[in-house]
């Protein structure tokens, strides 16, 4: 399958408030933590069975992340914190899904970017930065992967309709090898645009950011 790229839509400000709650979560935040803590324990147990070392263990990394005490000097170089952040995002948001699995995702989407750029897609709508540009401002810096890029990316959902339209227009023009992924991204942004518009119209709090989780 290669390296999986997952996605989840969430409210950026609400996740940031949770990360900055300082151990004093609101009732709603406590509900999120009640879901995410058992998933952190389960993930760590699975990693142990697979003889995969996590330093610190994922549950500890989660608590340090919530306490604002991220330490990237350990041997895992941020991997445990990345796993904890991905679990937190998955439990904080909705529309969790899998974009696909990629043998060399950074190199592949650099090529997809070049194809879309040549087809006229504006720079702010290209996928590479959305996938590998790191989390939004204010989120903890968790370092980079061996490829030299963060393992988390984000895209503002208010642009999802524009991205969908641009990708659909570009799909017939890109290299056929890239077309399926361009069409998959267009479909994803189509679904997310519908969800975002519905949220804006009907709810006070709604998902405004699509987070991409690598690995």
PDB file of N, CA and C in Angstrom, residues 87-127:
ATOM      1  N   UNK A  87      -4.037  11.470  16.249  1.00  0.00           N
ATOM      2  CA  UNK A  87      -5.157  10.901  17.000  1.00  0.00           C
ATOM      3  C   UNK A  87      -6.076  12.006  17.514  1.00  0.00           C
ATOM      4  N   UNK A  88      -5.489  13.094  17.990  1.00  0.00           N
ATOM      5  CA  UNK A  88      -6.278  14.201  18.514  1.00  0.00           C
ATOM      6  C   UNK A  88      -7.122  14.838  17.416  1.00  0.00           C
ATOM      7  N   UNK A  89      -6.534  15.023  16.249  1.00  0.00           N
ATOM      8  CA  UNK A  89      -7.274  15.595  15.130  1.00  0.00           C
ATOM      9  C   UNK A  89      -8.409  14.666  14.699  1.00  0.00           C
ATOM     10  N   UNK A  90      -8.120  13.375  14.644  1.00  0.00           N
ATOM     11  CA  UNK A  90      -9.132  12.416  14.200  1.00  0.00           C
ATOM     12  C   UNK A  90     -10.333  12.396  15.140  1.00  0.00           C
ATOM     13  N   UNK A  91     -10.089  12.563  16.449  1.00  0.00           N
ATOM     14  CA  UNK A  91     -11.183  12.540  17.413  1.00  0.00           C
ATOM     15  C   UNK A  91     -11.867  13.900  17.537  1.00  0.00           C
ATOM     16  N   UNK A  92     -11.204  14.959  17.085  1.00  0.00           N
ATOM     17  CA  UNK A  92     -11.773  16.305  17.185  1.00  0.00           C
ATOM     18  C   UNK A  92     -12.642  16.646  15.990  1.00  0.00           C
ATOM     19  N   UNK A  93     -12.425  15.971  14.874  1.00  0.00           N
ATOM     20  CA  UNK A  93     -13.099  16.354  13.643  1.00  0.00           C
ATOM     21  C   UNK A  93     -14.070  15.314  13.146  1.00  0.00           C
ATOM     22  N   UNK A  94     -14.300  15.371  11.832  1.00  0.00           N
ATOM     23  CA  UNK A  94     -15.244  14.457  11.187  1.00  0.00           C
ATOM     24  C   UNK A  94     -14.744  14.175   9.782  1.00  0.00           C
ATOM     25  N   UNK A  95     -15.518  13.388   9.038  1.00  0.00           N
ATOM     26  CA  UNK A  95     -15.157  13.063   7.656  1.00  0.00           C
ATOM     27  C   UNK A  95     -13.761  12.459   7.561  1.00  0.00           C
ATOM     28  N   UNK A  96     -13.403  11.609   8.532  1.00  0.00           N
ATOM     29  CA  UNK A  96     -12.093  10.962   8.492  1.00  0.00           C
ATOM     30  C   UNK A  96     -12.067   9.979   7.339  1.00  0.00           C
ATOM     31  N   UNK A  97     -11.027  10.033   6.521  1.00  0.00           N
ATOM     32  CA  UNK A  97     -10.952   9.133   5.381  1.00  0.00           C
ATOM     33  C   UNK A  97      -9.533   8.931   4.913  1.00  0.00           C
ATOM     34  N   UNK A  98      -9.383   8.077   3.918  1.00  0.00           N
ATOM     35  CA  UNK A  98      -8.077   7.746   3.351  1.00  0.00           C
ATOM     36  C   UNK A  98      -8.010   8.261   1.920  1.00  0.00           C
ATOM     37  N   UNK A  99      -7.046   9.138   1.645  1.00  0.00           N
ATOM     38  CA  UNK A  99      -6.840   9.612   0.283  1.00  0.00           C
ATOM     39  C   UNK A  99      -6.225   8.509  -0.568  1.00  0.00           C
ATOM     40  N   UNK A 100      -5.254   7.788   0.004  1.00  0.00           N
ATOM     41  CA  UNK A 100      -4.605   6.702  -0.716  1.00  0.00           C
ATOM     42  C   UNK A 100      -3.287   6.331  -0.069  1.00  0.00           C
ATOM     43  N   UNK A 101      -2.605   5.343  -0.649  1.00  0.00           N
ATOM     44  CA  UNK A 101      -1.288   4.929  -0.190  1.00  0.00           C
ATOM     45  C   UNK A 101      -0.276   5.175  -1.298  1.00  0.00           C
ATOM     46  N   UNK A 102       0.882   5.706  -0.929  1.00  0.00           N
ATOM     47  CA  UNK A 102       1.855   6.162  -1.928  1.00  0.00           C
ATOM     48  C   UNK A 102       3.259   5.695  -1.532  1.00  0.00           C
ATOM     49  N   UNK A 103       3.969   5.135  -2.504  1.00  0.00           N
ATOM     50  CA  UNK A 103       5.309   4.613  -2.219  1.00  0.00           C
ATOM     51  C   UNK A 103       6.277   5.733  -1.869  1.00  0.00           C
ATOM     52  N   UNK A 104       6.215   6.830  -2.607  1.00  0.00           N
ATOM     53  CA  UNK A 104       7.063   7.999  -2.330  1.00  0.00           C
ATOM     54  C   UNK A 104       6.172   9.235  -2.442  1.00  0.00           C
ATOM     55  N   UNK A 105       5.386   9.517  -1.414  1.00  0.00           N
ATOM     56  CA  UNK A 105       4.352  10.551  -1.530  1.00  0.00           C
ATOM     57  C   UNK A 105       4.888  11.946  -1.820  1.00  0.00           C
ATOM     58  N   UNK A 106       6.014  12.316  -1.225  1.00  0.00           N
ATOM     59  CA  UNK A 106       6.557  13.664  -1.458  1.00  0.00           C
ATOM     60  C   UNK A 106       6.937  13.839  -2.924  1.00  0.00           C
ATOM     61  N   UNK A 107       7.661  12.872  -3.457  1.00  0.00           N
ATOM     62  CA  UNK A 107       8.084  12.964  -4.851  1.00  0.00           C
ATOM     63  C   UNK A 107       6.887  12.885  -5.795  1.00  0.00           C
ATOM     64  N   UNK A 108       5.920  12.041  -5.455  1.00  0.00           N
ATOM     65  CA  UNK A 108       4.765  11.874  -6.332  1.00  0.00           C
ATOM     66  C   UNK A 108       3.944  13.156  -6.405  1.00  0.00           C
ATOM     67  N   UNK A 109       3.649  13.754  -5.271  1.00  0.00           N
ATOM     68  CA  UNK A 109       2.808  14.943  -5.297  1.00  0.00           C
ATOM     69  C   UNK A 109       3.559  16.184  -5.768  1.00  0.00           C
ATOM     70  N   UNK A 110       4.886  16.148  -5.730  1.00  0.00           N
ATOM     71  CA  UNK A 110       5.641  17.219  -6.396  1.00  0.00           C
ATOM     72  C   UNK A 110       5.396  17.146  -7.901  1.00  0.00           C
ATOM     73  N   UNK A 111       5.329  15.927  -8.423  1.00  0.00           N
ATOM     74  CA  UNK A 111       5.024  15.764  -9.843  1.00  0.00           C
ATOM     75  C   UNK A 111       3.589  16.188 -10.149  1.00  0.00           C
ATOM     76  N   UNK A 112       2.642  15.771  -9.297  1.00  0.00           N
ATOM     77  CA  UNK A 112       1.244  16.172  -9.493  1.00  0.00           C
ATOM     78  C   UNK A 112       1.136  17.698  -9.475  1.00  0.00           C
ATOM     79  N   UNK A 113       1.844  18.340  -8.562  1.00  0.00           N
ATOM     80  CA  UNK A 113       1.860  19.801  -8.504  1.00  0.00           C
ATOM     81  C   UNK A 113       2.315  20.401  -9.830  1.00  0.00           C
ATOM     82  N   UNK A 114       3.408  19.860 -10.361  1.00  0.00           N
ATOM     83  CA  UNK A 114       3.941  20.380 -11.632  1.00  0.00           C
ATOM     84  C   UNK A 114       2.915  20.224 -12.751  1.00  0.00           C
ATOM     85  N   UNK A 115       2.233  19.087 -12.788  1.00  0.00           N
ATOM     86  CA  UNK A 115       1.230  18.857 -13.825  1.00  0.00           C
ATOM     87  C   UNK A 115       0.065  19.842 -13.696  1.00  0.00           C
ATOM     88  N   UNK A 116      -0.394  20.055 -12.467  1.00  0.00           N
ATOM     89  CA  UNK A 116      -1.513  20.965 -12.257  1.00  0.00           C
ATOM     90  C   UNK A 116      -1.120  22.412 -12.541  1.00  0.00           C
ATOM     91  N   UNK A 117       0.095  22.764 -12.154  1.00  0.00           N
ATOM     92  CA  UNK A 117       0.573  24.121 -12.421  1.00  0.00           C
ATOM     93  C   UNK A 117       0.625  24.374 -13.924  1.00  0.00           C
ATOM     94  N   UNK A 118       1.117  23.382 -14.671  1.00  0.00           N
ATOM     95  CA  UNK A 118       1.190  23.519 -16.126  1.00  0.00           C
ATOM     96  C   UNK A 118      -0.200  23.605 -16.744  1.00  0.00           C
ATOM     97  N   UNK A 119      -1.190  23.022 -16.073  1.00  0.00           N
ATOM     98  CA  UNK A 119      -2.570  23.052 -16.570  1.00  0.00           C
ATOM     99  C   UNK A 119      -3.310  24.310 -16.139  1.00  0.00           C
ATOM    100  N   UNK A 120      -2.623  25.198 -15.414  1.00  0.00           N
ATOM    101  CA  UNK A 120      -3.213  26.477 -15.071  1.00  0.00           C
ATOM    102  C   UNK A 120      -3.826  26.592 -13.693  1.00  0.00           C
ATOM    103  N   UNK A 121      -3.606  25.625 -12.822  1.00  0.00           N
ATOM    104  CA  UNK A 121      -4.157  25.710 -11.469  1.00  0.00           C
ATOM    105  C   UNK A 121      -3.357  26.733 -10.661  1.00  0.00           C
ATOM    106  N   UNK A 122      -4.015  27.682  -9.997  1.00  0.00           N
ATOM    107  CA  UNK A 122      -3.301  28.710  -9.218  1.00  0.00           C
ATOM    108  C   UNK A 122      -2.478  28.104  -8.088  1.00  0.00           C
ATOM    109  N   UNK A 123      -1.411  28.782  -7.727  1.00  0.00           N
ATOM    110  CA  UNK A 123      -0.479  28.270  -6.723  1.00  0.00           C
ATOM    111  C   UNK A 123      -1.163  27.978  -5.395  1.00  0.00           C
ATOM    112  N   UNK A 124      -2.123  28.835  -4.986  1.00  0.00           N
ATOM    113  CA  UNK A 124      -2.746  28.648  -3.677  1.00  0.00           C
ATOM    114  C   UNK A 124      -3.668  27.439  -3.620  1.00  0.00           C
ATOM    115  N   UNK A 125      -3.941  26.822  -4.778  1.00  0.00           N
ATOM    116  CA  UNK A 125      -4.815  25.652  -4.815  1.00  0.00           C
ATOM    117  C   UNK A 125      -4.054  24.352  -5.070  1.00  0.00           C
ATOM    118  N   UNK A 126      -2.760  24.422  -5.265  1.00  0.00           N
ATOM    119  CA  UNK A 126      -1.976  23.218  -5.546  1.00  0.00           C
ATOM    120  C   UNK A 126      -1.906  22.320  -4.309  1.00  0.00           C
ATOM    121  N   UNK A 127      -1.838  21.008  -4.491  1.00  0.00           N
ATOM    122  CA  UNK A 127      -1.962  20.102  -3.349  1.00  0.00           C
ATOM    123  C   UNK A 127      -0.713  19.918  -2.507  1.00  0.00           C
TER     124      UNK A 127
END
